[in-house]
């Protein structure tokens, strides 16, 4: 499906009803080098994440996923500082 939309004087763009029905009302706006894309957002952020990466986080809560990300970032930062000092 392809539709055309035009921004109004306040910068608003109306997303056609058929598209909102299919993908919902929330989108992330992504600016790329040659275009802008709207990516539908899931109501459940973990559902969207699981769609993107598969079952890597199955059975884990948001708190557990956040803590794992913080731990990984901390380890990466320590490795970077250690390598820079050598």
PDB file of N, CA and C in Angstrom:
ATOM      1  N   UNK A   1       0.844  -1.171   0.000  1.00  0.00           N
ATOM      2  CA  UNK A   1       0.000   0.000   0.000  1.00  0.00           C
ATOM      3  C   UNK A   1       0.892   1.238   0.000  1.00  0.00           C
ATOM      4  N   UNK A   2       0.533   2.184  -0.766  1.00  0.00           N
ATOM      5  CA  UNK A   2       1.261   3.444  -0.838  1.00  0.00           C
ATOM      6  C   UNK A   2       0.268   4.583  -0.767  1.00  0.00           C
ATOM      7  N   UNK A   3       0.539   5.523   0.109  1.00  0.00           N
ATOM      8  CA  UNK A   3      -0.319   6.697   0.273  1.00  0.00           C
ATOM      9  C   UNK A   3       0.562   7.935   0.263  1.00  0.00           C
ATOM     10  N   UNK A   4      -0.026   9.056  -0.030  1.00  0.00           N
ATOM     11  CA  UNK A   4       0.679  10.324   0.008  1.00  0.00           C
ATOM     12  C   UNK A   4       0.087  11.165   1.130  1.00  0.00           C
ATOM     13  N   UNK A   5       0.955  11.838   1.880  1.00  0.00           N
ATOM     14  CA  UNK A   5       0.498  12.724   2.940  1.00  0.00           C
ATOM     15  C   UNK A   5       1.302  14.010   2.873  1.00  0.00           C
ATOM     16  N   UNK A   6       0.691  15.083   3.327  1.00  0.00           N
ATOM     17  CA  UNK A   6       1.352  16.380   3.310  1.00  0.00           C
ATOM     18  C   UNK A   6       1.292  16.973   4.708  1.00  0.00           C
ATOM     19  N   UNK A   7       2.395  17.555   5.162  1.00  0.00           N
ATOM     20  CA  UNK A   7       2.411  18.204   6.465  1.00  0.00           C
ATOM     21  C   UNK A   7       1.630  19.514   6.390  1.00  0.00           C
ATOM     22  N   UNK A   8       0.884  19.810   7.460  1.00  0.00           N
ATOM     23  CA  UNK A   8       0.173  21.084   7.496  1.00  0.00           C
ATOM     24  C   UNK A   8       1.110  22.181   7.999  1.00  0.00           C
ATOM     25  N   UNK A   9       0.585  23.384   8.207  1.00  0.00           N
ATOM     26  CA  UNK A   9       1.435  24.506   8.605  1.00  0.00           C
ATOM     27  C   UNK A   9       2.042  24.340   9.998  1.00  0.00           C
ATOM     28  N   UNK A  10       1.555  23.386  10.774  1.00  0.00           N
ATOM     29  CA  UNK A  10       2.129  23.098  12.094  1.00  0.00           C
ATOM     30  C   UNK A  10       3.021  21.854  12.073  1.00  0.00           C
ATOM     31  N   UNK A  11       3.227  21.279  10.894  1.00  0.00           N
ATOM     32  CA  UNK A  11       4.096  20.113  10.759  1.00  0.00           C
ATOM     33  C   UNK A  11       3.414  18.786  11.004  1.00  0.00           C
ATOM     34  N   UNK A  12       2.122  18.786  11.136  1.00  0.00           N
ATOM     35  CA  UNK A  12       1.386  17.548  11.395  1.00  0.00           C
ATOM     36  C   UNK A  12       1.085  16.812  10.098  1.00  0.00           C
ATOM     37  N   UNK A  13       1.197  15.489  10.177  1.00  0.00           N
ATOM     38  CA  UNK A  13       0.868  14.628   9.038  1.00  0.00           C
ATOM     39  C   UNK A  13      -0.220  13.668   9.514  1.00  0.00           C
ATOM     40  N   UNK A  14      -1.264  13.530   8.737  1.00  0.00           N
ATOM     41  CA  UNK A  14      -2.335  12.603   9.069  1.00  0.00           C
ATOM     42  C   UNK A  14      -2.002  11.242   8.474  1.00  0.00           C
ATOM     43  N   UNK A  15      -2.003  10.240   9.324  1.00  0.00           N
ATOM     44  CA  UNK A  15      -1.769   8.860   8.867  1.00  0.00           C
ATOM     45  C   UNK A  15      -3.133   8.285   8.482  1.00  0.00           C
ATOM     46  N   UNK A  16      -3.262   7.798   7.256  1.00  0.00           N
ATOM     47  CA  UNK A  16      -4.560   7.290   6.799  1.00  0.00           C
ATOM     48  C   UNK A  16      -5.142   6.209   7.721  1.00  0.00           C
ATOM     49  N   UNK A  17      -6.452   6.217   7.802  1.00  0.00           N
ATOM     50  CA  UNK A  17      -7.187   5.303   8.677  1.00  0.00           C
ATOM     51  C   UNK A  17      -6.788   3.835   8.467  1.00  0.00           C
ATOM     52  N   UNK A  18      -6.666   3.416   7.230  1.00  0.00           N
ATOM     53  CA  UNK A  18      -6.348   2.011   6.941  1.00  0.00           C
ATOM     54  C   UNK A  18      -4.997   1.615   7.546  1.00  0.00           C
ATOM     55  N   UNK A  19      -4.056   2.534   7.503  1.00  0.00           N
ATOM     56  CA  UNK A  19      -2.721   2.248   8.050  1.00  0.00           C
ATOM     57  C   UNK A  19      -2.773   2.219   9.573  1.00  0.00           C
ATOM     58  N   UNK A  20      -3.500   3.169  10.185  1.00  0.00           N
ATOM     59  CA  UNK A  20      -3.634   3.175  11.645  1.00  0.00           C
ATOM     60  C   UNK A  20      -4.341   1.924  12.133  1.00  0.00           C
ATOM     61  N   UNK A  21      -5.339   1.474  11.375  1.00  0.00           N
ATOM     62  CA  UNK A  21      -6.047   0.249  11.751  1.00  0.00           C
ATOM     63  C   UNK A  21      -5.107  -0.947  11.762  1.00  0.00           C
ATOM     64  N   UNK A  22      -4.211  -0.986  10.797  1.00  0.00           N
ATOM     65  CA  UNK A  22      -3.294  -2.122  10.660  1.00  0.00           C
ATOM     66  C   UNK A  22      -2.128  -2.057  11.652  1.00  0.00           C
ATOM     67  N   UNK A  23      -1.557  -0.850  11.848  1.00  0.00           N
ATOM     68  CA  UNK A  23      -0.316  -0.726  12.622  1.00  0.00           C
ATOM     69  C   UNK A  23      -0.465  -0.009  13.956  1.00  0.00           C
ATOM     70  N   UNK A  24      -1.577   0.642  14.208  1.00  0.00           N
ATOM     71  CA  UNK A  24      -1.780   1.339  15.471  1.00  0.00           C
ATOM     72  C   UNK A  24      -1.547   2.838  15.350  1.00  0.00           C
ATOM     73  N   UNK A  25      -1.545   3.505  16.508  1.00  0.00           N
ATOM     74  CA  UNK A  25      -1.476   4.959  16.539  1.00  0.00           C
ATOM     75  C   UNK A  25      -0.132   5.513  17.002  1.00  0.00           C
ATOM     76  N   UNK A  26       0.794   4.666  17.375  1.00  0.00           N
ATOM     77  CA  UNK A  26       2.084   5.145  17.882  1.00  0.00           C
ATOM     78  C   UNK A  26       3.213   4.705  16.948  1.00  0.00           C
ATOM     79  N   UNK A  27       4.075   5.656  16.604  1.00  0.00           N
ATOM     80  CA  UNK A  27       5.167   5.398  15.666  1.00  0.00           C
ATOM     81  C   UNK A  27       6.449   6.064  16.142  1.00  0.00           C
ATOM     82  N   UNK A  28       7.555   5.474  15.837  1.00  0.00           N
ATOM     83  CA  UNK A  28       8.863   6.110  16.033  1.00  0.00           C
ATOM     84  C   UNK A  28       9.239   6.717  14.691  1.00  0.00           C
ATOM     85  N   UNK A  29       9.682   7.967  14.725  1.00  0.00           N
ATOM     86  CA  UNK A  29      10.126   8.645  13.512  1.00  0.00           C
ATOM     87  C   UNK A  29      11.630   8.449  13.404  1.00  0.00           C
ATOM     88  N   UNK A  30      12.069   7.857  12.300  1.00  0.00           N
ATOM     89  CA  UNK A  30      13.493   7.584  12.091  1.00  0.00           C
ATOM     90  C   UNK A  30      13.965   8.390  10.897  1.00  0.00           C
ATOM     91  N   UNK A  31      14.958   9.230  11.132  1.00  0.00           N
ATOM     92  CA  UNK A  31      15.534  10.031  10.055  1.00  0.00           C
ATOM     93  C   UNK A  31      16.762   9.309   9.509  1.00  0.00           C
ATOM     94  N   UNK A  32      16.716   8.995   8.236  1.00  0.00           N
ATOM     95  CA  UNK A  32      17.826   8.339   7.552  1.00  0.00           C
ATOM     96  C   UNK A  32      18.465   9.352   6.600  1.00  0.00           C
ATOM     97  N   UNK A  33      19.553   8.964   5.948  1.00  0.00           N
ATOM     98  CA  UNK A  33      20.242   9.882   5.042  1.00  0.00           C
ATOM     99  C   UNK A  33      19.344  10.392   3.924  1.00  0.00           C
ATOM    100  N   UNK A  34      18.527   9.496   3.375  1.00  0.00           N
ATOM    101  CA  UNK A  34      17.754   9.864   2.191  1.00  0.00           C
ATOM    102  C   UNK A  34      16.235   9.830   2.371  1.00  0.00           C
ATOM    103  N   UNK A  35      15.764   9.613   3.622  1.00  0.00           N
ATOM    104  CA  UNK A  35      14.319   9.529   3.826  1.00  0.00           C
ATOM    105  C   UNK A  35      13.991   9.553   5.324  1.00  0.00           C
ATOM    106  N   UNK A  36      12.717   9.631   5.599  1.00  0.00           N
ATOM    107  CA  UNK A  36      12.192   9.526   6.956  1.00  0.00           C
ATOM    108  C   UNK A  36      11.251   8.335   6.971  1.00  0.00           C
ATOM    109  N   UNK A  37      11.347   7.507   8.001  1.00  0.00           N
ATOM    110  CA  UNK A  37      10.465   6.346   8.104  1.00  0.00           C
ATOM    111  C   UNK A  37       9.692   6.395   9.411  1.00  0.00           C
ATOM    112  N   UNK A  38       8.466   5.893   9.368  1.00  0.00           N
ATOM    113  CA  UNK A  38       7.658   5.724  10.565  1.00  0.00           C
ATOM    114  C   UNK A  38       7.650   4.245  10.910  1.00  0.00           C
ATOM    115  N   UNK A  39       8.070   3.905  12.117  1.00  0.00           N
ATOM    116  CA  UNK A  39       8.076   2.517  12.555  1.00  0.00           C
ATOM    117  C   UNK A  39       6.996   2.347  13.623  1.00  0.00           C
ATOM    118  N   UNK A  40       6.050   1.452  13.409  1.00  0.00           N
ATOM    119  CA  UNK A  40       4.992   1.260  14.398  1.00  0.00           C
ATOM    120  C   UNK A  40       5.575   0.789  15.727  1.00  0.00           C
ATOM    121  N   UNK A  41       5.038   1.321  16.817  1.00  0.00           N
ATOM    122  CA  UNK A  41       5.447   0.910  18.152  1.00  0.00           C
ATOM    123  C   UNK A  41       4.397  -0.013  18.740  1.00  0.00           C
ATOM    124  N   UNK A  42       4.844  -1.048  19.367  1.00  0.00           N
ATOM    125  CA  UNK A  42       3.936  -1.979  20.040  1.00  0.00           C
ATOM    126  C   UNK A  42       3.491  -1.370  21.368  1.00  0.00           C
ATOM    127  N   UNK A  43       2.334  -1.759  21.847  1.00  0.00           N
ATOM    128  CA  UNK A  43       1.887  -1.308  23.163  1.00  0.00           C
ATOM    129  C   UNK A  43       2.801  -1.849  24.254  1.00  0.00           C
ATOM    130  N   UNK A  44       3.282  -3.064  24.053  1.00  0.00           N
ATOM    131  CA  UNK A  44       4.214  -3.688  24.989  1.00  0.00           C
ATOM    132  C   UNK A  44       5.617  -3.576  24.398  1.00  0.00           C
ATOM    133  N   UNK A  45       6.503  -2.760  25.000  1.00  0.00           N
ATOM    134  CA  UNK A  45       7.832  -2.580  24.419  1.00  0.00           C
ATOM    135  C   UNK A  45       8.621  -3.881  24.309  1.00  0.00           C
ATOM    136  N   UNK A  46       8.408  -4.807  25.224  1.00  0.00           N
ATOM    137  CA  UNK A  46       9.113  -6.088  25.131  1.00  0.00           C
ATOM    138  C   UNK A  46       8.648  -6.894  23.931  1.00  0.00           C
ATOM    139  N   UNK A  47       7.380  -6.772  23.585  1.00  0.00           N
ATOM    140  CA  UNK A  47       6.874  -7.483  22.412  1.00  0.00           C
ATOM    141  C   UNK A  47       7.592  -6.997  21.157  1.00  0.00           C
ATOM    142  N   UNK A  48       7.757  -5.691  21.037  1.00  0.00           N
ATOM    143  CA  UNK A  48       8.490  -5.136  19.903  1.00  0.00           C
ATOM    144  C   UNK A  48       9.937  -5.580  19.885  1.00  0.00           C
ATOM    145  N   UNK A  49      10.554  -5.618  21.051  1.00  0.00           N
ATOM    146  CA  UNK A  49      11.939  -6.077  21.158  1.00  0.00           C
ATOM    147  C   UNK A  49      12.049  -7.544  20.777  1.00  0.00           C
ATOM    148  N   UNK A  50      11.119  -8.336  21.253  1.00  0.00           N
ATOM    149  CA  UNK A  50      11.144  -9.764  20.917  1.00  0.00           C
ATOM    150  C   UNK A  50      10.921  -9.991  19.422  1.00  0.00           C
ATOM    151  N   UNK A  51      10.060  -9.165  18.811  1.00  0.00           N
ATOM    152  CA  UNK A  51       9.860  -9.254  17.364  1.00  0.00           C
ATOM    153  C   UNK A  51      11.166  -8.977  16.628  1.00  0.00           C
ATOM    154  N   UNK A  52      11.950  -8.043  17.152  1.00  0.00           N
ATOM    155  CA  UNK A  52      13.191  -7.640  16.492  1.00  0.00           C
ATOM    156  C   UNK A  52      14.321  -8.638  16.700  1.00  0.00           C
ATOM    157  N   UNK A  53      14.401  -9.250  17.886  1.00  0.00           N
ATOM    158  CA  UNK A  53      15.570 -10.092  18.184  1.00  0.00           C
ATOM    159  C   UNK A  53      15.240 -11.545  18.493  1.00  0.00           C
ATOM    160  N   UNK A  54      14.001 -11.904  18.433  1.00  0.00           N
ATOM    161  CA  UNK A  54      13.646 -13.299  18.682  1.00  0.00           C
ATOM    162  C   UNK A  54      13.454 -13.587  20.159  1.00  0.00           C
ATOM    163  N   UNK A  55      13.817 -14.773  20.572  1.00  0.00           N
ATOM    164  CA  UNK A  55      13.528 -15.215  21.937  1.00  0.00           C
ATOM    165  C   UNK A  55      14.698 -15.034  22.909  1.00  0.00           C
ATOM    166  N   UNK A  56      15.624 -14.157  22.605  1.00  0.00           N
ATOM    167  CA  UNK A  56      16.806 -13.972  23.457  1.00  0.00           C
ATOM    168  C   UNK A  56      16.450 -13.550  24.878  1.00  0.00           C
ATOM    169  N   UNK A  57      15.315 -12.860  25.062  1.00  0.00           N
ATOM    170  CA  UNK A  57      14.950 -12.375  26.389  1.00  0.00           C
ATOM    171  C   UNK A  57      13.741 -13.102  26.974  1.00  0.00           C
ATOM    172  N   UNK A  58      13.371 -14.226  26.406  1.00  0.00           N
ATOM    173  CA  UNK A  58      12.208 -14.954  26.918  1.00  0.00           C
ATOM    174  C   UNK A  58      12.387 -15.276  28.396  1.00  0.00           C
ATOM    175  N   UNK A  59      11.337 -15.063  29.140  1.00  0.00           N
ATOM    176  CA  UNK A  59      11.345 -15.399  30.553  1.00  0.00           C
ATOM    177  C   UNK A  59      12.039 -14.373  31.428  1.00  0.00           C
ATOM    178  N   UNK A  60      12.478 -13.246  30.869  1.00  0.00           N
ATOM    179  CA  UNK A  60      13.175 -12.233  31.654  1.00  0.00           C
ATOM    180  C   UNK A  60      12.312 -10.978  31.749  1.00  0.00           C
ATOM    181  N   UNK A  61      12.324 -10.375  32.918  1.00  0.00           N
ATOM    182  CA  UNK A  61      11.561  -9.151  33.131  1.00  0.00           C
ATOM    183  C   UNK A  61      12.315  -7.948  32.564  1.00  0.00           C
ATOM    184  N   UNK A  62      11.619  -6.824  32.476  1.00  0.00           N
ATOM    185  CA  UNK A  62      12.263  -5.596  32.021  1.00  0.00           C
ATOM    186  C   UNK A  62      13.414  -5.238  32.948  1.00  0.00           C
ATOM    187  N   UNK A  63      13.202  -5.379  34.264  1.00  0.00           N
ATOM    188  CA  UNK A  63      14.254  -5.058  35.233  1.00  0.00           C
ATOM    189  C   UNK A  63      15.492  -5.929  34.999  1.00  0.00           C
ATOM    190  N   UNK A  64      15.297  -7.204  34.727  1.00  0.00           N
ATOM    191  CA  UNK A  64      16.433  -8.099  34.472  1.00  0.00           C
ATOM    192  C   UNK A  64      17.154  -7.722  33.178  1.00  0.00           C
ATOM    193  N   UNK A  65      16.415  -7.382  32.158  1.00  0.00           N
ATOM    194  CA  UNK A  65      17.013  -6.985  30.881  1.00  0.00           C
ATOM    195  C   UNK A  65      17.806  -5.698  31.051  1.00  0.00           C
ATOM    196  N   UNK A  66      17.241  -4.719  31.772  1.00  0.00           N
ATOM    197  CA  UNK A  66      17.950  -3.458  32.020  1.00  0.00           C
ATOM    198  C   UNK A  66      19.236  -3.702  32.810  1.00  0.00           C
ATOM    199  N   UNK A  67      19.161  -4.528  33.842  1.00  0.00           N
ATOM    200  CA  UNK A  67      20.346  -4.802  34.654  1.00  0.00           C
ATOM    201  C   UNK A  67      21.424  -5.492  33.828  1.00  0.00           C
ATOM    202  N   UNK A  68      21.038  -6.426  32.998  1.00  0.00           N
ATOM    203  CA  UNK A  68      22.008  -7.112  32.135  1.00  0.00           C
ATOM    204  C   UNK A  68      22.663  -6.113  31.180  1.00  0.00           C
ATOM    205  N   UNK A  69      21.867  -5.183  30.636  1.00  0.00           N
ATOM    206  CA  UNK A  69      22.419  -4.169  29.737  1.00  0.00           C
ATOM    207  C   UNK A  69      23.400  -3.267  30.478  1.00  0.00           C
ATOM    208  N   UNK A  70      23.057  -2.871  31.708  1.00  0.00           N
ATOM    209  CA  UNK A  70      23.964  -2.035  32.505  1.00  0.00           C
ATOM    210  C   UNK A  70      25.264  -2.793  32.808  1.00  0.00           C
ATOM    211  N   UNK A  71      25.135  -4.053  33.190  1.00  0.00           N
ATOM    212  CA  UNK A  71      26.321  -4.857  33.491  1.00  0.00           C
ATOM    213  C   UNK A  71      27.225  -4.983  32.269  1.00  0.00           C
ATOM    214  N   UNK A  72      26.624  -5.251  31.109  1.00  0.00           N
ATOM    215  CA  UNK A  72      27.402  -5.364  29.867  1.00  0.00           C
ATOM    216  C   UNK A  72      28.088  -4.048  29.523  1.00  0.00           C
ATOM    217  N   UNK A  73      27.374  -2.936  29.688  1.00  0.00           N
ATOM    218  CA  UNK A  73      27.953  -1.624  29.386  1.00  0.00           C
ATOM    219  C   UNK A  73      29.107  -1.318  30.331  1.00  0.00           C
ATOM    220  N   UNK A  74      28.944  -1.660  31.610  1.00  0.00           N
ATOM    221  CA  UNK A  74      30.011  -1.444  32.589  1.00  0.00           C
ATOM    222  C   UNK A  74      31.249  -2.260  32.223  1.00  0.00           C
ATOM    223  N   UNK A  75      31.054  -3.528  31.895  1.00  0.00           N
ATOM    224  CA  UNK A  75      32.180  -4.387  31.513  1.00  0.00           C
ATOM    225  C   UNK A  75      32.877  -3.859  30.259  1.00  0.00           C
ATOM    226  N   UNK A  76      32.100  -3.409  29.295  1.00  0.00           N
ATOM    227  CA  UNK A  76      32.662  -2.863  28.064  1.00  0.00           C
ATOM    228  C   UNK A  76      33.483  -1.613  28.361  1.00  0.00           C
ATOM    229  N   UNK A  77      32.951  -0.733  29.215  1.00  0.00           N
ATOM    230  CA  UNK A  77      33.671   0.500  29.563  1.00  0.00           C
ATOM    231  C   UNK A  77      34.972   0.189  30.278  1.00  0.00           C
ATOM    232  N   UNK A  78      34.955  -0.774  31.171  1.00  0.00           N
ATOM    233  CA  UNK A  78      36.176  -1.159  31.892  1.00  0.00           C
ATOM    234  C   UNK A  78      37.209  -1.717  30.920  1.00  0.00           C
ATOM    235  N   UNK A  79      36.775  -2.554  29.984  1.00  0.00           N
ATOM    236  CA  UNK A  79      37.690  -3.102  28.979  1.00  0.00           C
ATOM    237  C   UNK A  79      38.300  -1.994  28.132  1.00  0.00           C
ATOM    238  N   UNK A  80      37.483  -1.010  27.728  1.00  0.00           N
ATOM    239  CA  UNK A  80      37.965   0.102  26.909  1.00  0.00           C
ATOM    240  C   UNK A  80      39.008   0.926  27.656  1.00  0.00           C
ATOM    241  N   UNK A  81      38.767   1.209  28.917  1.00  0.00           N
ATOM    242  CA  UNK A  81      39.704   1.998  29.722  1.00  0.00           C
ATOM    243  C   UNK A  81      40.988   1.201  29.933  1.00  0.00           C
ATOM    244  N   UNK A  82      40.872  -0.082  30.206  1.00  0.00           N
ATOM    245  CA  UNK A  82      42.043  -0.926  30.427  1.00  0.00           C
ATOM    246  C   UNK A  82      42.902  -0.990  29.164  1.00  0.00           C
ATOM    247  N   UNK A  83      42.274  -1.153  28.005  1.00  0.00           N
ATOM    248  CA  UNK A  83      43.021  -1.206  26.741  1.00  0.00           C
ATOM    249  C   UNK A  83      43.684   0.135  26.441  1.00  0.00           C
ATOM    250  N   UNK A  84      43.008   1.220  26.744  1.00  0.00           N
ATOM    251  CA  UNK A  84      43.574   2.553  26.487  1.00  0.00           C
ATOM    252  C   UNK A  84      44.773   2.835  27.374  1.00  0.00           C
ATOM    253  N   UNK A  85      44.797   2.255  28.555  1.00  0.00           N
ATOM    254  CA  UNK A  85      45.909   2.461  29.485  1.00  0.00           C
ATOM    255  C   UNK A  85      47.109   1.620  29.129  1.00  0.00           C
ATOM    256  N   UNK A  86      46.939   0.590  28.348  1.00  0.00           N
ATOM    257  CA  UNK A  86      48.060  -0.299  27.978  1.00  0.00           C
ATOM    258  C   UNK A  86      48.741   0.126  26.729  1.00  0.00           C
TER     259      UNK A  86
END
